[in-house]
mmCIF file of C-alpha atoms in Angstrom:
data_model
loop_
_atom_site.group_PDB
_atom_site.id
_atom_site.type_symbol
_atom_site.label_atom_id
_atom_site.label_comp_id
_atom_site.label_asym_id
_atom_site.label_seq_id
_atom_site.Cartn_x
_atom_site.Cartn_y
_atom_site.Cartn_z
ATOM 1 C CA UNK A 23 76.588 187.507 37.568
ATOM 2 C CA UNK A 24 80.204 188.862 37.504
ATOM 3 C CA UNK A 25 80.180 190.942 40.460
ATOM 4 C CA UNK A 26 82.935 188.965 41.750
ATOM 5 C CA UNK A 27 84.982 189.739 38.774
ATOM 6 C CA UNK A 28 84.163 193.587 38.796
ATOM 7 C CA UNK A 29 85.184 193.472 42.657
ATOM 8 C CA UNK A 30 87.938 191.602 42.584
ATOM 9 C CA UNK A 31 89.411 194.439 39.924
ATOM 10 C CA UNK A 32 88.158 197.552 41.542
ATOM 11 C CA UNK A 33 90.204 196.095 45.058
ATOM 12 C CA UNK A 34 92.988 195.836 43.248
ATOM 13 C CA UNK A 35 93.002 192.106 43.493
ATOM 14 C CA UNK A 36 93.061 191.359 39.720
ATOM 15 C CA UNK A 37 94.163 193.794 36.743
ATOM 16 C CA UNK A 38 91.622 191.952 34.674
ATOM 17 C CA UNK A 39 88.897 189.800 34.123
ATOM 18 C CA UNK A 40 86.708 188.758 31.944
ATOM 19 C CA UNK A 41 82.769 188.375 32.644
ATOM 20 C CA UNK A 42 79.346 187.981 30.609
ATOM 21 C CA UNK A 43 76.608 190.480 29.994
ATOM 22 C CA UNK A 44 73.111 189.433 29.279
ATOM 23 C CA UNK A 45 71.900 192.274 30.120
ATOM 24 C CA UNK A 46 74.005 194.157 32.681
ATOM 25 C CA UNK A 47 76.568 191.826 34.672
ATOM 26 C CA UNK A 48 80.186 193.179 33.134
ATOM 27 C CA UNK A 49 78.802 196.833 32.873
ATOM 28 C CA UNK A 50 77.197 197.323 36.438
ATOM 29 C CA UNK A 51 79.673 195.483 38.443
ATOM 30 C CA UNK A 52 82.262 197.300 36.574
ATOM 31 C CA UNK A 53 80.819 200.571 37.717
ATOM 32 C CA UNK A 54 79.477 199.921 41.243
ATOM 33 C CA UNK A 55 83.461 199.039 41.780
ATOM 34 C CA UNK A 56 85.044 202.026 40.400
ATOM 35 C CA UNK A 57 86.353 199.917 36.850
ATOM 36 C CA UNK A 58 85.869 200.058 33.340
ATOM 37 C CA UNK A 59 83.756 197.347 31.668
ATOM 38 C CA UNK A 60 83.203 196.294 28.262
ATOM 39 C CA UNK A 61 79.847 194.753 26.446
ATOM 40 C CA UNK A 62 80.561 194.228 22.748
ATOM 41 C CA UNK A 63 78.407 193.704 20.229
ATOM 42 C CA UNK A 64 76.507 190.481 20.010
ATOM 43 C CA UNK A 65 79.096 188.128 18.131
ATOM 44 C CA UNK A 66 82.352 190.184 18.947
ATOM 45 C CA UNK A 67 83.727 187.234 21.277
ATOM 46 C CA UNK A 68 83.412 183.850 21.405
ATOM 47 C CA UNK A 69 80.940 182.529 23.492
ATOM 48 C CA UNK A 70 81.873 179.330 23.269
ATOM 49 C CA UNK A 71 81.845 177.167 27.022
ATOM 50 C CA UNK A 72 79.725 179.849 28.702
ATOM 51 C CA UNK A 73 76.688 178.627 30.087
ATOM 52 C CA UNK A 74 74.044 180.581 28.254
ATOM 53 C CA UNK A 75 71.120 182.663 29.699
ATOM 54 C CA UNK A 76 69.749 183.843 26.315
ATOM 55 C CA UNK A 77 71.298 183.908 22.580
ATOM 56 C CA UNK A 78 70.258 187.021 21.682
ATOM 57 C CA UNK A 79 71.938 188.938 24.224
ATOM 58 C CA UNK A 80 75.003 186.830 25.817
ATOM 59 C CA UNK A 81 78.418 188.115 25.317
ATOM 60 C CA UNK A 82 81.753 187.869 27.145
ATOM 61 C CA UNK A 83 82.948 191.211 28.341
ATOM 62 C CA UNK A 84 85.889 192.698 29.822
ATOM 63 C CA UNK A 85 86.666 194.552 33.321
ATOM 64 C CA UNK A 86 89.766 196.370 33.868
ATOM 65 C CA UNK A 87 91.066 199.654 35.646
ATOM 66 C CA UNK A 88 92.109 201.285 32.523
ATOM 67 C CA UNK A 89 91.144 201.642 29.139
ATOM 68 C CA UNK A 90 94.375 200.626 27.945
ATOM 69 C CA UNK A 91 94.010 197.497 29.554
ATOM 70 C CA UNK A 92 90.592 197.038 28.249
ATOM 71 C CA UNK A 93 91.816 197.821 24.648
ATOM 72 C CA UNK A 94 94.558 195.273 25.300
ATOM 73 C CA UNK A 95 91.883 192.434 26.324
ATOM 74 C CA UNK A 96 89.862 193.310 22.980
ATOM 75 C CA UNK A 97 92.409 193.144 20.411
ATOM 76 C CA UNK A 98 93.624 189.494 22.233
ATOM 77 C CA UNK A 99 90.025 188.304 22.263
ATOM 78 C CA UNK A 100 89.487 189.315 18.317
ATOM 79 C CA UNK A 101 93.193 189.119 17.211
ATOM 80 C CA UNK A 102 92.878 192.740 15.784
ATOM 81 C CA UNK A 103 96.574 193.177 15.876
ATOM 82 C CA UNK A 104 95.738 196.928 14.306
ATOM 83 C CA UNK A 105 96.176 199.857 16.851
ATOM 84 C CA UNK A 106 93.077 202.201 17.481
ATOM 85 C CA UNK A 107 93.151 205.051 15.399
ATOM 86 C CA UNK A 108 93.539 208.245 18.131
ATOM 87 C CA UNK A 109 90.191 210.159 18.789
ATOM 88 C CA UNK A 110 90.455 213.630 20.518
ATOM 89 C CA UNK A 111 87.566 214.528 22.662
ATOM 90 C CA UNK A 112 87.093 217.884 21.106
ATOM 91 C CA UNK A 113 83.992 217.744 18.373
ATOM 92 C CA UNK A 114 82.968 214.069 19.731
ATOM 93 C CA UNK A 115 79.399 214.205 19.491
ATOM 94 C CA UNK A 116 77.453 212.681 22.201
ATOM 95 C CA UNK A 117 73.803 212.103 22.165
ATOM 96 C CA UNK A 118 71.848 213.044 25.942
ATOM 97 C CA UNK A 119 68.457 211.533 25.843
ATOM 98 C CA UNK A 120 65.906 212.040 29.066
ATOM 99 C CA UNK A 121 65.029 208.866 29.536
ATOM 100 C CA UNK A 122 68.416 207.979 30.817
ATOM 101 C CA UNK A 123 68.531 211.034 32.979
ATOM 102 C CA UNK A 124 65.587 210.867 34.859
ATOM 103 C CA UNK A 125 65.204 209.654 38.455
ATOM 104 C CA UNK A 126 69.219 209.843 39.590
ATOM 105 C CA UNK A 127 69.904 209.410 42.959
ATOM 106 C CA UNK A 128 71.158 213.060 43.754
ATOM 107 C CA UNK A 129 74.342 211.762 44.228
ATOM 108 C CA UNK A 130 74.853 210.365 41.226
ATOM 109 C CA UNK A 131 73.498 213.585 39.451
ATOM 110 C CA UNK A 132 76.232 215.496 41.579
ATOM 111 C CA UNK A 133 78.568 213.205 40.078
ATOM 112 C CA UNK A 134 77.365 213.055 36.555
ATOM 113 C CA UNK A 135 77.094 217.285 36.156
ATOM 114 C CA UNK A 136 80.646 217.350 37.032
ATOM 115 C CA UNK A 137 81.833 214.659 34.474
ATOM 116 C CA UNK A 138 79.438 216.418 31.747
ATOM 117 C CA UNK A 139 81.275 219.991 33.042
ATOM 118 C CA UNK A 140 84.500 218.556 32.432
ATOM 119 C CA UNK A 141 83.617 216.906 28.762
ATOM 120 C CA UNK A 142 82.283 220.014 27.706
ATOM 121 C CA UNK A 143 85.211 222.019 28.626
ATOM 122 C CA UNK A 144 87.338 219.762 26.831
ATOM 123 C CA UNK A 145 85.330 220.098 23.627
ATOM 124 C CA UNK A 146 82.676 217.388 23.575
ATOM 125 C CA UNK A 147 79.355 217.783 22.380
ATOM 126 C CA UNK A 148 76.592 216.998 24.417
ATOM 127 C CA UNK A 149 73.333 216.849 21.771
ATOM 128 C CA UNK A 150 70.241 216.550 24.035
ATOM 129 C CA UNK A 151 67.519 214.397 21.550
ATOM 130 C CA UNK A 152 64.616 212.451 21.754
ATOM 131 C CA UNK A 153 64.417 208.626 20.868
ATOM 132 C CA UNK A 154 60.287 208.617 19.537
ATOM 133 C CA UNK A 155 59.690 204.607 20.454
ATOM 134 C CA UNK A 156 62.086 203.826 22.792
ATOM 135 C CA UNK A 157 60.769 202.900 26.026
ATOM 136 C CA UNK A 158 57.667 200.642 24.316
ATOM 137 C CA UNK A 159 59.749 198.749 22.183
ATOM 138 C CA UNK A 160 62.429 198.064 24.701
ATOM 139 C CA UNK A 161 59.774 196.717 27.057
ATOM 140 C CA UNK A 162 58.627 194.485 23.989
ATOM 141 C CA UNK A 163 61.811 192.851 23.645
ATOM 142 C CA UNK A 164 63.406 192.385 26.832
ATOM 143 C CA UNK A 165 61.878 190.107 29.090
ATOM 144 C CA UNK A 166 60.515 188.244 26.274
ATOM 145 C CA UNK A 167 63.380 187.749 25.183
ATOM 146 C CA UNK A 168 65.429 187.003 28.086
ATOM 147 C CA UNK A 169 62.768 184.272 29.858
ATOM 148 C CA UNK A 170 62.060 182.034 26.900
ATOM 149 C CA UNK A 171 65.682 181.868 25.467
ATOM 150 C CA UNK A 172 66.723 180.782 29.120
ATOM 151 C CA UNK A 173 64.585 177.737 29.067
ATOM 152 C CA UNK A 174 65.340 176.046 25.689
ATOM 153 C CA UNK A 175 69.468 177.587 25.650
ATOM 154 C CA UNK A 176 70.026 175.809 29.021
ATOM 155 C CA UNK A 177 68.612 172.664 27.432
ATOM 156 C CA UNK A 178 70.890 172.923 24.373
ATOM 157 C CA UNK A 179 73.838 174.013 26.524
ATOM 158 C CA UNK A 180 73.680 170.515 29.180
ATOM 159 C CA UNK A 181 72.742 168.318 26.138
ATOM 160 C CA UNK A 182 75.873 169.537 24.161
ATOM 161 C CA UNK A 183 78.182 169.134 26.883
ATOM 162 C CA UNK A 184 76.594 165.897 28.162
ATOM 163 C CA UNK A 185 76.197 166.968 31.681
ATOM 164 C CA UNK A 186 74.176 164.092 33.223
ATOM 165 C CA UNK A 187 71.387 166.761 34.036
ATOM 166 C CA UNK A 188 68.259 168.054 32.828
ATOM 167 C CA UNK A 189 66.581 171.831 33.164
ATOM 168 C CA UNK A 190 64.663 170.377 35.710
ATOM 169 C CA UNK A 191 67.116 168.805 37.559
ATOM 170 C CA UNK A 192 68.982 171.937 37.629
ATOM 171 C CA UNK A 193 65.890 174.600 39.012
ATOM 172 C CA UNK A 194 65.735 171.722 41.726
ATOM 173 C CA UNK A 195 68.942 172.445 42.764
ATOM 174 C CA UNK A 196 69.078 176.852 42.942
ATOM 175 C CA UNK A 197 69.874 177.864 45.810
ATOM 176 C CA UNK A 198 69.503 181.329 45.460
ATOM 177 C CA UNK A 199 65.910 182.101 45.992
ATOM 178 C CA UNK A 200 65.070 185.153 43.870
ATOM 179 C CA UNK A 201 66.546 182.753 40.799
ATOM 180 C CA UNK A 202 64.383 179.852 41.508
ATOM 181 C CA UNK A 203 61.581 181.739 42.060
ATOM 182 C CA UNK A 204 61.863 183.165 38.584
ATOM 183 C CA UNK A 205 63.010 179.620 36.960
ATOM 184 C CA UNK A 206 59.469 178.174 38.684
ATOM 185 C CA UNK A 207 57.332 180.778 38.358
ATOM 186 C CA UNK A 208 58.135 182.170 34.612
ATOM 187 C CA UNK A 209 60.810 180.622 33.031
ATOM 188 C CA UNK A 210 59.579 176.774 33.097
ATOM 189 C CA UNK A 211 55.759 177.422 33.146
ATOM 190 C CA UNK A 212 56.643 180.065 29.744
ATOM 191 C CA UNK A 213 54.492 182.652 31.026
ATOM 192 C CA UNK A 214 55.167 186.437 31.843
ATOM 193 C CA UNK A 215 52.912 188.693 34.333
ATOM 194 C CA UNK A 216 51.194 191.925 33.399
ATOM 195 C CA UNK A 217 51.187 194.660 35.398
ATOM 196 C CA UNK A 218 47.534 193.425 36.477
ATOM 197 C CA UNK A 219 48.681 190.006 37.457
ATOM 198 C CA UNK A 220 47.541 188.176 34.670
ATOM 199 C CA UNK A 221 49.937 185.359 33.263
ATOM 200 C CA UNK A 222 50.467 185.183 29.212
ATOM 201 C CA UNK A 223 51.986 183.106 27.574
ATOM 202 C CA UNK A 224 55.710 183.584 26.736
ATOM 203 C CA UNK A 225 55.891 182.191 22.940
ATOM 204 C CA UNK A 226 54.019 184.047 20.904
ATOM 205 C CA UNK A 227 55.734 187.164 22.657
ATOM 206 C CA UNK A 228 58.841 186.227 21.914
ATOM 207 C CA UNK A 229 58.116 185.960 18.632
ATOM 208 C CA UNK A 230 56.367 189.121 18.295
ATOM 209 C CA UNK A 231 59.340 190.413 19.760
ATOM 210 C CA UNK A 232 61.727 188.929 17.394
ATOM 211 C CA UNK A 233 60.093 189.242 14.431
ATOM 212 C CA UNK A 234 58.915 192.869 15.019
ATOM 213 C CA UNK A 235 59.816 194.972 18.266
ATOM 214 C CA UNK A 236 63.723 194.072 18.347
ATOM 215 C CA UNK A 237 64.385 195.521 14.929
ATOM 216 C CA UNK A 238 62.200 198.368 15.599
ATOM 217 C CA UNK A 239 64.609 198.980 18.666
ATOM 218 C CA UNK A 240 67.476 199.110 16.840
ATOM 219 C CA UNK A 241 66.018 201.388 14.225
ATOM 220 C CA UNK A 242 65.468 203.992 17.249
ATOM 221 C CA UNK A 243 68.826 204.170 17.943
ATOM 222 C CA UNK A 244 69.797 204.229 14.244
ATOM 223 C CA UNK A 245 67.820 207.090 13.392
ATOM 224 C CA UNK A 246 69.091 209.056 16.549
ATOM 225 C CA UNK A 247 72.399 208.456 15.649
ATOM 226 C CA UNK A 248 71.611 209.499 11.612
ATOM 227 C CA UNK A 249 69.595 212.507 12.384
ATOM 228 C CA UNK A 250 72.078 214.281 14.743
ATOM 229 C CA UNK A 251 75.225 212.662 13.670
ATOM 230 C CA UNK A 252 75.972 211.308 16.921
ATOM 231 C CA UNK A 253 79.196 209.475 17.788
ATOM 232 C CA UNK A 254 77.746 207.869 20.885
ATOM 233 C CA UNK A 255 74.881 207.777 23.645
ATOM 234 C CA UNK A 256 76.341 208.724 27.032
ATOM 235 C CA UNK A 257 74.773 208.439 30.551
ATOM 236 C CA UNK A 258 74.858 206.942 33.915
ATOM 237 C CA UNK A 259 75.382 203.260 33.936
ATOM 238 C CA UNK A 260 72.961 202.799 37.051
ATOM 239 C CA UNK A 261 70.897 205.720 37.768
ATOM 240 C CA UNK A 262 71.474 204.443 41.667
ATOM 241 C CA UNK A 263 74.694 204.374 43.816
ATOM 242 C CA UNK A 264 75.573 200.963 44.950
ATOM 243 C CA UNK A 265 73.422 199.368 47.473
ATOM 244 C CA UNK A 266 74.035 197.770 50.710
ATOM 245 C CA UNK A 267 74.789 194.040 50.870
ATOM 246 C CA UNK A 268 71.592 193.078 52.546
ATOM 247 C CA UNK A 269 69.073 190.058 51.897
ATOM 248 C CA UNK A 270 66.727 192.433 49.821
ATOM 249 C CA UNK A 271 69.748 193.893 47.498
ATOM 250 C CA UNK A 272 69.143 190.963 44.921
ATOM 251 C CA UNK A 273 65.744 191.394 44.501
ATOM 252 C CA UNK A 274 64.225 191.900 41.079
ATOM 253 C CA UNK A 275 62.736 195.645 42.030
ATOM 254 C CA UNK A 276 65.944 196.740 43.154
ATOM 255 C CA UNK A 277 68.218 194.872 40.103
ATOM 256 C CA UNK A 278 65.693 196.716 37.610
ATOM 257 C CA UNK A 279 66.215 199.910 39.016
ATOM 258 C CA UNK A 280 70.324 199.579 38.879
ATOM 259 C CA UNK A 281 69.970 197.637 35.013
ATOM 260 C CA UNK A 282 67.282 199.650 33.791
ATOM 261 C CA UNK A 283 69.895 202.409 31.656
ATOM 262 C CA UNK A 284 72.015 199.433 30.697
ATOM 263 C CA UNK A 285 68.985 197.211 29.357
ATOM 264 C CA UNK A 286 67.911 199.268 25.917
ATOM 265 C CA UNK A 287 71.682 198.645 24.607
ATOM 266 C CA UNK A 288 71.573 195.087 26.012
ATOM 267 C CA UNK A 289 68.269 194.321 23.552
ATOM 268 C CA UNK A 290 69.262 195.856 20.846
ATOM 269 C CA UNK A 291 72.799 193.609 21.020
ATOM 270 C CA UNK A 292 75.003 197.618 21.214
ATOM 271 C CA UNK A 293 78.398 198.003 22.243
ATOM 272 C CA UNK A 294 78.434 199.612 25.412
ATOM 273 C CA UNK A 295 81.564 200.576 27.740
ATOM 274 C CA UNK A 296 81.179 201.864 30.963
ATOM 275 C CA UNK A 297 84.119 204.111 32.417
ATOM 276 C CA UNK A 298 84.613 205.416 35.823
ATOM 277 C CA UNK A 299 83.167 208.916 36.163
ATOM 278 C CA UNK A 300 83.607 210.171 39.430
ATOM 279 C CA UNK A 301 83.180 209.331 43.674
ATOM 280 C CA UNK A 302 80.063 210.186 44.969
ATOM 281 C CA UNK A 303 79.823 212.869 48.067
ATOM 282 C CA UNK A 304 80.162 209.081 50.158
ATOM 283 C CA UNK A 305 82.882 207.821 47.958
ATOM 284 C CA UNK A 306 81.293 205.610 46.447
ATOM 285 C CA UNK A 307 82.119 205.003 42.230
ATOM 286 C CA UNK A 308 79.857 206.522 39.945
ATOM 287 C CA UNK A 309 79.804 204.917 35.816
ATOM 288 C CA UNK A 310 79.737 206.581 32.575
ATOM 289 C CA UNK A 311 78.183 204.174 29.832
ATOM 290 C CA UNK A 312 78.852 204.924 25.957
ATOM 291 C CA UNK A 313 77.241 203.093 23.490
ATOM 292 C CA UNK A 314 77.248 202.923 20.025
ATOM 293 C CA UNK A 315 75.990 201.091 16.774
ATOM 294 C CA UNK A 316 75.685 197.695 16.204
ATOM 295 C CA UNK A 317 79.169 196.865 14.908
ATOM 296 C CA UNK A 318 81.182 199.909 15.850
ATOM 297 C CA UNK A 319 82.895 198.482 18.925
ATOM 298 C CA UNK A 320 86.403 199.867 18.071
ATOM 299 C CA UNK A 321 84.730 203.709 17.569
ATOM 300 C CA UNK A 322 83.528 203.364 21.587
ATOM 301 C CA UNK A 323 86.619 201.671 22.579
ATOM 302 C CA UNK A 324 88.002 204.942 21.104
ATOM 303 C CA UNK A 325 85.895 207.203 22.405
ATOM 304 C CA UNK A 326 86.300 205.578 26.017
ATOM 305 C CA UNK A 327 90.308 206.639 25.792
ATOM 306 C CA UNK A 328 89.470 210.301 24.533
ATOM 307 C CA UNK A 329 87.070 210.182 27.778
ATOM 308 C CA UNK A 330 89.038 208.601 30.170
ATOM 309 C CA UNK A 331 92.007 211.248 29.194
ATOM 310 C CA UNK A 332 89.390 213.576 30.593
ATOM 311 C CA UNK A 333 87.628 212.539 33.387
ATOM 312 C CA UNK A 334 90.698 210.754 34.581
ATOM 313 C CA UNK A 335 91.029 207.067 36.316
ATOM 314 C CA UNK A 336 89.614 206.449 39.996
ATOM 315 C CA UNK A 337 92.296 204.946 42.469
ATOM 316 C CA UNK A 338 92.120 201.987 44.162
ATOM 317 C CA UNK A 339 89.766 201.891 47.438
ATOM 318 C CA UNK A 340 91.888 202.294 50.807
ATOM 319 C CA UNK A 341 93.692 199.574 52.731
#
């Protein structure tokens, strides 16, 4: 949803801009163009005026071609007037965990064992860990989540702002068909598929998810980060180079395989930064994500300087 933005700063078009991440769109743009892009915590910004997809998980973010910059944009949208205390890269801790790791294009592997190559000879820590629970309550919280928020946040958000225009009104109008077909086949009905085909109901999921699943998420990446002292979770941003702009690049397969790193974080409401790594073989950008804690935004902003100073800033693509 802020590809635009992420494109219009990787060409050099814009130093800035400023997008929203429900669940990937400052992050992944930011990285498939070669920028840095910021997800705070749920809460960090001010979401005020932004047409909402779900509560839980909508925040403003940042895209910029520096960390600097990105710093900059943070401390304007907080007022934190107070400079970020320096971080050296040497000692950093930095938690490796499989899941993350698995299935990269080779490409992007390439890529990511030079960046990891180059962090470890300037003193970082790579801790390879497990994350017992992960995967099962991720998939219990996400789409959950994300589909039945979308229904009743939309109706708060045109009510609010008096826009002359109900939810239905509005799915009438999509254009895009991969969006409507979502809107009319599980966000308005409040149902979600199985695997099998069968169609349950979206409420008491969501509420199971809420009540339960999304605190036991965040309790995963607590205890990782308590048990081996970690300072952050690094790993690719999209385990998948940038795709071809083709009529089949927006579907839902293909926009779970480039979101599917990002989404844990995005559930659990985690700071996450992604920073440029490297060009692939094609030149094509490859992203590095950190994330972090609930609440420590100003530790990954940190950390993204100490690994930017590393791993270095990608230029501008060629006129």
């Amino acid at each position: 949803s802020s590809s635009g933005s992420g494109a219009a700063v990787g060409a050099r078009m814009a130093p800035a801009a400023l997008g929203t991440d429900t669940g990937a769109s400052v992050r992944l743009p930011a990285a498939l163009n070669g920028a840095v892009g910021f997800r705070p915590s749920v809460g960090r910004y001010d979401g005020t005026g932004i047409t909402p997809i779900s509560h839980t998980r909508d925040t403003p973010g940042p895209i910029a071609n520096s960390m600097e910059d990105i710093v900059l944009l943070d401390a304007v949208l907080t007022g934190e007037a107070e400079p970020l205390p320096p971080l050296p890269a040497a000692g950093l801790r930095l938690g490796v965990h499989d899941y993350f790791w698995k299935g990269l294009d080779p490409q992007v592997r390439a890529v990511m064992d030079a960046a990891l190559a180059r962090l470890r000879a300037a003193g970082v820590q790579l801790v390879e860990l497990d994350m017992p629970g992960l995967e099962a309550s991720n998939a219990a919280v996400g789409m959950p989540v994300c589909l039945y928020e979308q229904k009743t946040d939309l109706a708060d958000y045109l009510a609010r702002h008096h826009a002359g225009v109900d939810v239905e009104q509005v799915v009438a109008q999509i254009s895009s068909p991969d969006v409507k077909a979502i809107f009319e086949g599980l966000i308005m009905p409040g149902v979600l598929p199985t695997p099998s085909g069968e169609l349950l109901p979206l409420q008491p999921l969501y509420e199971r998810a809420m009540a339960v699943h999304r605190g036991e998420l965040i309790e995963v990446y607590r205890r990782a980060f308590q048990e081996h002292a970690l300072d952050g979770l690094l790993f690719p941003t999209s385990p998948v180079l940038p795709m071809a702009a083709e009529p089949d690049a927006s579907s839902l397969e293909n926009f779970s395989r480039l979101a599917r790193n990002v989404d844990p974080g995005s559930n659990a409401g985690l700071p996450g930064l992604s920073v440029p790594a490297g060009l692939s073989a094609g030149g094509l950008p490859v992203g590095l994500e950190i994330d972090g804690l609930p609440g420590e935004d100003r530790k990954i902003l940190a950390i993204g300087l100490a690994l930017e100073a590393v791993l270095g800033r990608l230029p501008g693509p060629p006129r």
